PDB file of C-alpha atoms in Angstrom:
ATOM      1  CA  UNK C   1     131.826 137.772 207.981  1.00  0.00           C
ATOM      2  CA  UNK C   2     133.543 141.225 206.481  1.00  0.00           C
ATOM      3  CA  UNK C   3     131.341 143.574 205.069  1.00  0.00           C
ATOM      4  CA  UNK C   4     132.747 146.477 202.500  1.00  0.00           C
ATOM      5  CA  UNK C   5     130.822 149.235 200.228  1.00  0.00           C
ATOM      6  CA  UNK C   6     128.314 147.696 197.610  1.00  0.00           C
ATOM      7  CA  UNK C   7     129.637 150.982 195.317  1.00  0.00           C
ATOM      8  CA  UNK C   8     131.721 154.017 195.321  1.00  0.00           C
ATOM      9  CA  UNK C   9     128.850 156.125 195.160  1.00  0.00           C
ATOM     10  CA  UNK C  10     128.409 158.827 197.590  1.00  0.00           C
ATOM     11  CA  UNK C  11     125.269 161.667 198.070  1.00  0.00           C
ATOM     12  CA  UNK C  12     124.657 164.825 199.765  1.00  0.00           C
ATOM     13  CA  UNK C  13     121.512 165.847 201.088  1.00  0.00           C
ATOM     14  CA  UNK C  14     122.029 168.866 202.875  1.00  0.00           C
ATOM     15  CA  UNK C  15     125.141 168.460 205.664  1.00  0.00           C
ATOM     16  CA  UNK C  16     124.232 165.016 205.202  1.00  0.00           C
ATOM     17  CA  UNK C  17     126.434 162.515 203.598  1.00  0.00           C
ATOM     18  CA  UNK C  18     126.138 158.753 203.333  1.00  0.00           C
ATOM     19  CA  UNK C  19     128.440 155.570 202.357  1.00  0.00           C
ATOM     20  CA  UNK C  20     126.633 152.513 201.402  1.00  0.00           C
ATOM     21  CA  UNK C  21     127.721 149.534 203.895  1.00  0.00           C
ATOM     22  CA  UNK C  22     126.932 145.887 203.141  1.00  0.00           C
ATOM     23  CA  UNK C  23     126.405 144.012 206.430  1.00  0.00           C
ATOM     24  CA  UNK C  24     126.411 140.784 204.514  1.00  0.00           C
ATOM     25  CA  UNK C  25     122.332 140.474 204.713  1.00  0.00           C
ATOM     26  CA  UNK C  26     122.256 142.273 207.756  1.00  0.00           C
ATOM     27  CA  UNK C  27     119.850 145.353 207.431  1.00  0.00           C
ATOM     28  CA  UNK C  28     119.667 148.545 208.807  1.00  0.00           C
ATOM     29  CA  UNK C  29     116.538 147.907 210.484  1.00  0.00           C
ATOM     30  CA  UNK C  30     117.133 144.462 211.490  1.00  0.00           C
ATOM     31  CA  UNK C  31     119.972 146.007 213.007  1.00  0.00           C
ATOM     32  CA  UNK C  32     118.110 149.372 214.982  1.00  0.00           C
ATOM     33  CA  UNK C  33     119.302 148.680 218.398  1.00  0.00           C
ATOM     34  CA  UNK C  34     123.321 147.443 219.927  1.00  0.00           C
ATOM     35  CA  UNK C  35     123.294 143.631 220.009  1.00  0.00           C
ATOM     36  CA  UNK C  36     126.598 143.206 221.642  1.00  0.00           C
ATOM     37  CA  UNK C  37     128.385 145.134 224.319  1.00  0.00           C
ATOM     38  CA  UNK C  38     131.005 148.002 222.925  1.00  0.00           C
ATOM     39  CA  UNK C  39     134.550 148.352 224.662  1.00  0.00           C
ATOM     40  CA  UNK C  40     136.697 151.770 223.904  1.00  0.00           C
ATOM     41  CA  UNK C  41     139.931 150.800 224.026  1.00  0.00           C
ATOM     42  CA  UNK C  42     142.716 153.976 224.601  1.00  0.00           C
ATOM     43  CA  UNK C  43     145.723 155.179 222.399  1.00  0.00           C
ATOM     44  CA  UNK C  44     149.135 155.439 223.361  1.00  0.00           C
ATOM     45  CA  UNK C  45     149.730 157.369 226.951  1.00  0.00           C
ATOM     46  CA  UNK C  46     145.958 158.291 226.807  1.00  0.00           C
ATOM     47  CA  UNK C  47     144.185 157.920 230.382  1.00  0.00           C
ATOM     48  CA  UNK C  48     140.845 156.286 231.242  1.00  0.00           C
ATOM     49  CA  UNK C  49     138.918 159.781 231.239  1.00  0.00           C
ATOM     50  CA  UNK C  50     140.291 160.852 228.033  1.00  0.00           C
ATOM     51  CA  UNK C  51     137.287 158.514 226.764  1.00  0.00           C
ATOM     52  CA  UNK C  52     134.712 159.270 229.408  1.00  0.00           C
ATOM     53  CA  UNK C  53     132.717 161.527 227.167  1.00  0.00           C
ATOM     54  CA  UNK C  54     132.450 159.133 224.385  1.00  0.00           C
ATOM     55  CA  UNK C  55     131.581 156.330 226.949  1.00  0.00           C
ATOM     56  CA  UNK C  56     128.522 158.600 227.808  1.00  0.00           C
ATOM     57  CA  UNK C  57     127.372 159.325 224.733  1.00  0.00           C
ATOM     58  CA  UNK C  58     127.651 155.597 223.279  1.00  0.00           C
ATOM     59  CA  UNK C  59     125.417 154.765 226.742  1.00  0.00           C
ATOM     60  CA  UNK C  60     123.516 157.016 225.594  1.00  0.00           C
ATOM     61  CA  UNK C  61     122.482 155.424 222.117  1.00  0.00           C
ATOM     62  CA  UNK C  62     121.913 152.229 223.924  1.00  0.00           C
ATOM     63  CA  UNK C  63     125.009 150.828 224.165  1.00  0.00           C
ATOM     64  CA  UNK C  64     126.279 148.878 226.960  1.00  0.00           C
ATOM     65  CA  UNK C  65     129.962 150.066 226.957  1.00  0.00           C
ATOM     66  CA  UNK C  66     132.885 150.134 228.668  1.00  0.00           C
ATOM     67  CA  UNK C  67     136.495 151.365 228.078  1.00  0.00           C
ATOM     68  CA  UNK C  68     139.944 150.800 229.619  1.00  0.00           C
ATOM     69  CA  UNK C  69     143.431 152.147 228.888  1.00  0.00           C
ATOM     70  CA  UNK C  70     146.413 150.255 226.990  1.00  0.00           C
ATOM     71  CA  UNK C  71     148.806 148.175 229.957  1.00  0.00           C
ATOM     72  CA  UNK C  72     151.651 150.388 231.558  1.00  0.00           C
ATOM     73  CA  UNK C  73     152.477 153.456 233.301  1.00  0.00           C
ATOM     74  CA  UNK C  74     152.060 156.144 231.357  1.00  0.00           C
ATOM     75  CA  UNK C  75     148.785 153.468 229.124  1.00  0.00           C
ATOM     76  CA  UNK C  76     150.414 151.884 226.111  1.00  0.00           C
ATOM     77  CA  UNK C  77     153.943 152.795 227.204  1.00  0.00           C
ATOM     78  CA  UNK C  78     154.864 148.607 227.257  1.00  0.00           C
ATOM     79  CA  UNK C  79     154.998 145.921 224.676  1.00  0.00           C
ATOM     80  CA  UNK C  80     151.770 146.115 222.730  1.00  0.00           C
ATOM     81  CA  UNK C  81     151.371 142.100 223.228  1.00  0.00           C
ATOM     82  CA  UNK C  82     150.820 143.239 226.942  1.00  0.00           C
ATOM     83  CA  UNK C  83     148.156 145.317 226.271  1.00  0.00           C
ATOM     84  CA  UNK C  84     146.795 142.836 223.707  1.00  0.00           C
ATOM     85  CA  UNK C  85     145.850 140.445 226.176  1.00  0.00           C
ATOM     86  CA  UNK C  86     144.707 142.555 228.239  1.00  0.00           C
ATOM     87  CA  UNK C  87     142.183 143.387 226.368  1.00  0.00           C
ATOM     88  CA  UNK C  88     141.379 140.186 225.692  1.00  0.00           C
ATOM     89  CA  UNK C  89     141.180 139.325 229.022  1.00  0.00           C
ATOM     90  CA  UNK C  90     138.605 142.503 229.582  1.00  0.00           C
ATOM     91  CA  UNK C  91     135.942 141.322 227.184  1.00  0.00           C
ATOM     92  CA  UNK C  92     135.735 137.815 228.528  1.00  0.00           C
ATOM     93  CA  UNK C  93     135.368 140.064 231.716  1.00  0.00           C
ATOM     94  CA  UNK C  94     132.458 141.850 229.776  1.00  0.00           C
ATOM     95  CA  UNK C  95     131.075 139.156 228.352  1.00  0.00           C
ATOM     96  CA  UNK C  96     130.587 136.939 231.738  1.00  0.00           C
ATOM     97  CA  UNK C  97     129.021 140.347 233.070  1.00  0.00           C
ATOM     98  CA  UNK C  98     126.504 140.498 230.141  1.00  0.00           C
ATOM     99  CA  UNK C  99     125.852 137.330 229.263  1.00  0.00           C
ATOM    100  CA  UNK C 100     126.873 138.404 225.445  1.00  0.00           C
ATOM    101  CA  UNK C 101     128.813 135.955 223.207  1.00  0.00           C
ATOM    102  CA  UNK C 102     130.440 138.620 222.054  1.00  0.00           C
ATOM    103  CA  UNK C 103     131.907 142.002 222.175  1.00  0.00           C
ATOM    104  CA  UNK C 104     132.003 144.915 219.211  1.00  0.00           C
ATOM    105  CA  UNK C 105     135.837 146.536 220.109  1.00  0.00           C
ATOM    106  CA  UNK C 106     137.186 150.428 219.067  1.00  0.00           C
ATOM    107  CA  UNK C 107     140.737 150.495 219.450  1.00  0.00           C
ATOM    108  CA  UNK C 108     142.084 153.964 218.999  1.00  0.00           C
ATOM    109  CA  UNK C 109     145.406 154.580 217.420  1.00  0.00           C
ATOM    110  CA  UNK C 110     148.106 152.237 219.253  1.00  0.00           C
ATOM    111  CA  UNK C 111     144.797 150.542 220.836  1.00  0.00           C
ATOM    112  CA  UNK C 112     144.020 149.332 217.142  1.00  0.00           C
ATOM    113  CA  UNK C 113     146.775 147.419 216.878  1.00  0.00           C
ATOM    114  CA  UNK C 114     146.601 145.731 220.653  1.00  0.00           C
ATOM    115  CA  UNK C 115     143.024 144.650 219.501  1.00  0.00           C
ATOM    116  CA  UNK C 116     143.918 143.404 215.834  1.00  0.00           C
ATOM    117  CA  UNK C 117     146.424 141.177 218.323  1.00  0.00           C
ATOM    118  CA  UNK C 118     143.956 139.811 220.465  1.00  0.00           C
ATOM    119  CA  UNK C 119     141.827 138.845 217.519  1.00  0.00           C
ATOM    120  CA  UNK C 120     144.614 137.304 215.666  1.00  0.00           C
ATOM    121  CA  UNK C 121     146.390 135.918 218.182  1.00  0.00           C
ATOM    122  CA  UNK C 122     144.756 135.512 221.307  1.00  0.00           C
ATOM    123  CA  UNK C 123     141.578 133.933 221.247  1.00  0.00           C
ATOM    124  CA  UNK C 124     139.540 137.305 219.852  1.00  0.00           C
ATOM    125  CA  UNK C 125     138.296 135.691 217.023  1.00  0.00           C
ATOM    126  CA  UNK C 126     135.628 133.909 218.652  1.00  0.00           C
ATOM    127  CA  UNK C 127     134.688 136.770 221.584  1.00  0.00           C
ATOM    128  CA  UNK C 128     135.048 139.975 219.014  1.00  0.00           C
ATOM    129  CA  UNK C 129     132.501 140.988 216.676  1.00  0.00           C
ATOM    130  CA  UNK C 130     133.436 144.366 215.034  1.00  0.00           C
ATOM    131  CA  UNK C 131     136.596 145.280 215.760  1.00  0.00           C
ATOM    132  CA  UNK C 132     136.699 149.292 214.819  1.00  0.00           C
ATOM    133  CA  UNK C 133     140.320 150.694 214.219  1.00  0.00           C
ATOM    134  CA  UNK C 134     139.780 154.539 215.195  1.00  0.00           C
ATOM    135  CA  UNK C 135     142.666 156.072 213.443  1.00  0.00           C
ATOM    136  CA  UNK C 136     144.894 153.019 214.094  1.00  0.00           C
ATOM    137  CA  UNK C 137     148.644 152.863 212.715  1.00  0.00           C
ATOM    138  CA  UNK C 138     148.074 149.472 211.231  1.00  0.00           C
ATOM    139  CA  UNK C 139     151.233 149.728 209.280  1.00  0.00           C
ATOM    140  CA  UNK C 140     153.090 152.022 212.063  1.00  0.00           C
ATOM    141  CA  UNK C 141     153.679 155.625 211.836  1.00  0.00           C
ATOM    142  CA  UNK C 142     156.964 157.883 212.155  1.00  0.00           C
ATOM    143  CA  UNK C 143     155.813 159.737 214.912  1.00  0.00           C
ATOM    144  CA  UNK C 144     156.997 156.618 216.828  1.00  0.00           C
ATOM    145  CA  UNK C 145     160.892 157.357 216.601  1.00  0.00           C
ATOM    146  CA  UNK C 146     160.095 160.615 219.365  1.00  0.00           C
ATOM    147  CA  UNK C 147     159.593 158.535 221.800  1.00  0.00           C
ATOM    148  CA  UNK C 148     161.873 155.176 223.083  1.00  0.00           C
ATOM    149  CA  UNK C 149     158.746 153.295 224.948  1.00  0.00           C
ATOM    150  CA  UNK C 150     158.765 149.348 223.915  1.00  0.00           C
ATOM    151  CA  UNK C 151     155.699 150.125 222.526  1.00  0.00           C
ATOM    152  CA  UNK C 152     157.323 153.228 219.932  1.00  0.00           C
ATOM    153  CA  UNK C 153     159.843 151.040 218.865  1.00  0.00           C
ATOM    154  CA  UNK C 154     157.041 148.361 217.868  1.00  0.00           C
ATOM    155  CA  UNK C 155     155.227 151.276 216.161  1.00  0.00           C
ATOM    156  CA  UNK C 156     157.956 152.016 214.049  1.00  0.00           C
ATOM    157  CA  UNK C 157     157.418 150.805 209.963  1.00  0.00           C
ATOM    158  CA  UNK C 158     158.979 147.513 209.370  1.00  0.00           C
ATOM    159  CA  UNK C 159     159.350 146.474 213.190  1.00  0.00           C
ATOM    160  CA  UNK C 160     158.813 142.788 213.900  1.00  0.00           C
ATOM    161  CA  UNK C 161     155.902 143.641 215.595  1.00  0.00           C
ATOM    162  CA  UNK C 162     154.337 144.924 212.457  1.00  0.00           C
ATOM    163  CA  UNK C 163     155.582 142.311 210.514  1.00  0.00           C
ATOM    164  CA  UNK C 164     153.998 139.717 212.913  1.00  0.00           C
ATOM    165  CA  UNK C 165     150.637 141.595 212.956  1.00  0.00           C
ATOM    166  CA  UNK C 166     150.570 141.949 209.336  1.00  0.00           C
ATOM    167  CA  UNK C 167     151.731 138.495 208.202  1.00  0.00           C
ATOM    168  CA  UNK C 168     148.616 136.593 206.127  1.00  0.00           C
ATOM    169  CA  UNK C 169     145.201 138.190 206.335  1.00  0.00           C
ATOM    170  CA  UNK C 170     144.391 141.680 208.228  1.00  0.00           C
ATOM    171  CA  UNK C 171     141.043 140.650 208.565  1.00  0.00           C
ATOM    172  CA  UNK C 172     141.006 136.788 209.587  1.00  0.00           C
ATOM    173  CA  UNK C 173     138.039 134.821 211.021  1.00  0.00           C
ATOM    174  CA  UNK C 174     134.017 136.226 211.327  1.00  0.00           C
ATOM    175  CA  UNK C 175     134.730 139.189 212.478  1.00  0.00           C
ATOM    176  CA  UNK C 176     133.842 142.567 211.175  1.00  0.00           C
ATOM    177  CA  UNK C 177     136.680 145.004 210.108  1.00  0.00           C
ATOM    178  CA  UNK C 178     135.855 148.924 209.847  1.00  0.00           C
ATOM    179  CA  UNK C 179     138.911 151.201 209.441  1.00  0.00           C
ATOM    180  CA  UNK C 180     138.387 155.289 210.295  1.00  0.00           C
ATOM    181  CA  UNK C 181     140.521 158.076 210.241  1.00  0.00           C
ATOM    182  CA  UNK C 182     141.576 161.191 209.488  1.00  0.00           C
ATOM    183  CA  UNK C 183     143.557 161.745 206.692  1.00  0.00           C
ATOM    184  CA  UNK C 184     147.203 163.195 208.341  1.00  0.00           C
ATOM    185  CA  UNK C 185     146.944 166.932 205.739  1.00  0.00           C
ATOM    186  CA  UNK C 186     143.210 167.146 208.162  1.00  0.00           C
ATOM    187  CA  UNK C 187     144.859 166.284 211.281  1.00  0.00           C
ATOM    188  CA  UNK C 188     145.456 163.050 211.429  1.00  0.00           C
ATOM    189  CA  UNK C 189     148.603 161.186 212.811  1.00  0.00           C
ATOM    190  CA  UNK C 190     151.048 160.097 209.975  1.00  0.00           C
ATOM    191  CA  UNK C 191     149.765 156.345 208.518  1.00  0.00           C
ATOM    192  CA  UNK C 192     146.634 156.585 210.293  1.00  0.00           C
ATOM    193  CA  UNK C 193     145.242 157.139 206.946  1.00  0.00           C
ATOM    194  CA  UNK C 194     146.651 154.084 205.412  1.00  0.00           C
ATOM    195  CA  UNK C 195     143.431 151.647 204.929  1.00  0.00           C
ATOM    196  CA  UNK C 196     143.849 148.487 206.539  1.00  0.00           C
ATOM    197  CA  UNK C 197     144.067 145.552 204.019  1.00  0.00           C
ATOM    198  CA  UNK C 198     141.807 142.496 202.799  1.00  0.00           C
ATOM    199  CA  UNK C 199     138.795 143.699 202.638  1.00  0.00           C
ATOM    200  CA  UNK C 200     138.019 145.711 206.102  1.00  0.00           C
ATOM    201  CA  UNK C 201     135.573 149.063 205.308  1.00  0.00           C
ATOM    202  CA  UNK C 202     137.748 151.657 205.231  1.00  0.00           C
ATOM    203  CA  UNK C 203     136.699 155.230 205.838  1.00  0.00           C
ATOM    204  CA  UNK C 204     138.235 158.828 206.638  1.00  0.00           C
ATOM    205  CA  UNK C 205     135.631 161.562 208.269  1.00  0.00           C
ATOM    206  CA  UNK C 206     136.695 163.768 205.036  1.00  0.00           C
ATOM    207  CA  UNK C 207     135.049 161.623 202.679  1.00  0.00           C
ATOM    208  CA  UNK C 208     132.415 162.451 204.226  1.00  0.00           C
ATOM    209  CA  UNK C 209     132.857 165.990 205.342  1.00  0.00           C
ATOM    210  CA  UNK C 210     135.124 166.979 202.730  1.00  0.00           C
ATOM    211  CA  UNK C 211     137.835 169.433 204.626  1.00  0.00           C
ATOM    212  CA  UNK C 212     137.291 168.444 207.857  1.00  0.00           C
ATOM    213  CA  UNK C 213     140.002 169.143 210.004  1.00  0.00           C
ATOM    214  CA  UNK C 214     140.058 166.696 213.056  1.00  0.00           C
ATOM    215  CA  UNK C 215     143.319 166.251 214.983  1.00  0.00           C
ATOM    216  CA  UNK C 216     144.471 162.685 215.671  1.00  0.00           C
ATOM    217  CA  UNK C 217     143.696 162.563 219.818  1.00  0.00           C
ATOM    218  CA  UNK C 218     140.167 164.470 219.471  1.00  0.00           C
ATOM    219  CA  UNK C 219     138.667 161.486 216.952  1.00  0.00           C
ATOM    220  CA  UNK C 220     137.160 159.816 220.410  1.00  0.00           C
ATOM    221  CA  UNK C 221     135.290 163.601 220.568  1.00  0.00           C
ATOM    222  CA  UNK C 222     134.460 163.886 217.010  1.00  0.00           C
ATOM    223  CA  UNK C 223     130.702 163.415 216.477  1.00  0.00           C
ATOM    224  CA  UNK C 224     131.722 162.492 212.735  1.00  0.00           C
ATOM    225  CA  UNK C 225     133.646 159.521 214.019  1.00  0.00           C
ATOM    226  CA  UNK C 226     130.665 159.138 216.936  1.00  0.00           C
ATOM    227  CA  UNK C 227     128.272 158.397 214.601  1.00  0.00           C
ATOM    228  CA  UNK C 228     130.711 156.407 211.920  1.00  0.00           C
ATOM    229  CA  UNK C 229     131.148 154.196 215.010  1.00  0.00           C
ATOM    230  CA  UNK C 230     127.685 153.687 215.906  1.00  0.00           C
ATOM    231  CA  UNK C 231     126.445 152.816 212.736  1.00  0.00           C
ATOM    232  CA  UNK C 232     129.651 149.978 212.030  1.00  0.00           C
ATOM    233  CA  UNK C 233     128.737 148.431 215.245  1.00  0.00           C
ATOM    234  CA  UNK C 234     125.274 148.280 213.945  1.00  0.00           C
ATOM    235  CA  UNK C 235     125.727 147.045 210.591  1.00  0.00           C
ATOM    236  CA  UNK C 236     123.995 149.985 208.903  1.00  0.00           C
ATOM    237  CA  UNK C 237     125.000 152.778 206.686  1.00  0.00           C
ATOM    238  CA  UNK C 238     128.391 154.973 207.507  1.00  0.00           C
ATOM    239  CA  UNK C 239     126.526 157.950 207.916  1.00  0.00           C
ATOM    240  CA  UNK C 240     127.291 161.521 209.389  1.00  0.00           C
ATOM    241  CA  UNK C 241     125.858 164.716 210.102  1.00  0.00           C
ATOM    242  CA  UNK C 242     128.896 167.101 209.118  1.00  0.00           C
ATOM    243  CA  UNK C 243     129.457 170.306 211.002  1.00  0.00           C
TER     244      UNK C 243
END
């Protein structure tokens, strides 16, 4: 099942700004509290505690969540298929732990794209409900040539990697797509603010809090993208409270 905006439409009341989300005949208030278990999944070199805060406040709305860092030494410094199933291999931890037939999965920058991999290609499909690219370099980004790591040179445009990853349909199976991001003139990390194809929600914090400015490694801190990811892993209106 993908869901995608019923309209272009957008409204301010206030600070507060809504996009309309269809959950394909999932409501809002058949959808008021987590169903499924929420992993955070880390970007590229980013340690475990670089997510504790957000792991708090997601417990704190209810969620039963968890996060880990991408595979390697510095996280997300090895081939992204590494981390990939890795991840995979943490939510049918999670998932024997809860009892839950599935799991709802951020992925944060170069976490996006290990968790697009375990849905496509190993076995995610049937364990992953939403999977939530947090400014994720679907389509890789330039700022990957600084750095030599096996998983830079996958991030590079028009690697194999990419061009594995991207073959067919972004969005395959039943599972849930949601793209956000800040666009890269806010803050964002070049081709984060690409949307990600066939038919996933896409989303930057500025649409909703026009001029934003929210730097690429602080979107796990951002209560705009707090609150975008609540509400995709509940099926319900994008909505934020803008500062």
């Amino acid at each position: 099942m993908r869901y995608g905006f019923r309209s272009s439409r957008r409204w301010v009341l206030g600070s507060f700004v809504a996009l309309t989300l269809a959950a394909s005949g999932t409501t809002a208030a058949g959808a008021a509290t987590p169903a499924r278990p929420l992993l955070l999944v880390g970007g590229t070199f980013g340690p475990v505690k670089y997510m504790d805060d957000a792991l708090a406040h997601f417990r704190s709305r209810g969620f039963t969540a968890y996060s880990m860092p991408l595979s390697g030494r510095p996280p997300g410094s090895v081939d992204i298929k590494v981390s990939a199933r890795a991840v995979c291999d943490r939510i049918d931890e999670i998932r024997r732990e809860t009892g839950a037939a599935k799991v709802d999965v951020v992925g944060h920058s170069q976490g996006a794209l290990a968790v697009r991999y375990c849905v496509k290609f190993d076995g995610g499909l049937s364990t992953v409900g939403t999977m939530i690219s947090l400014g994720g370099v679907n389509y890789g980004t330039n700022k990957a040539d600084i750095c030599a790591s096996a998983s830079c040179v996958q991030m590079r445009p028009g690697s194999a990697f990419l061009d594995e990853l991207n073959s067919g349909d972004d969005t395959p199976g039943s599972v849930d797509y949601a793209h956000l991001y800040s666009y890269e003139r806010n803050g964002g990390i070049n081709g984060e603010d690409i949307p990600l194809a066939d038919g996933a929600t896409n989303v930057a914090a500025q649409d909703l809090c026009p001029g934003l400015e929210l730097k690429h490694r602080d979107e796990y801190d951002s209560p705009v993208m707090r609150d975008l990811i609540v509400d995709a892993a509940l099926h319900r209106e994008l909505t934020a409270t803008c500062p």
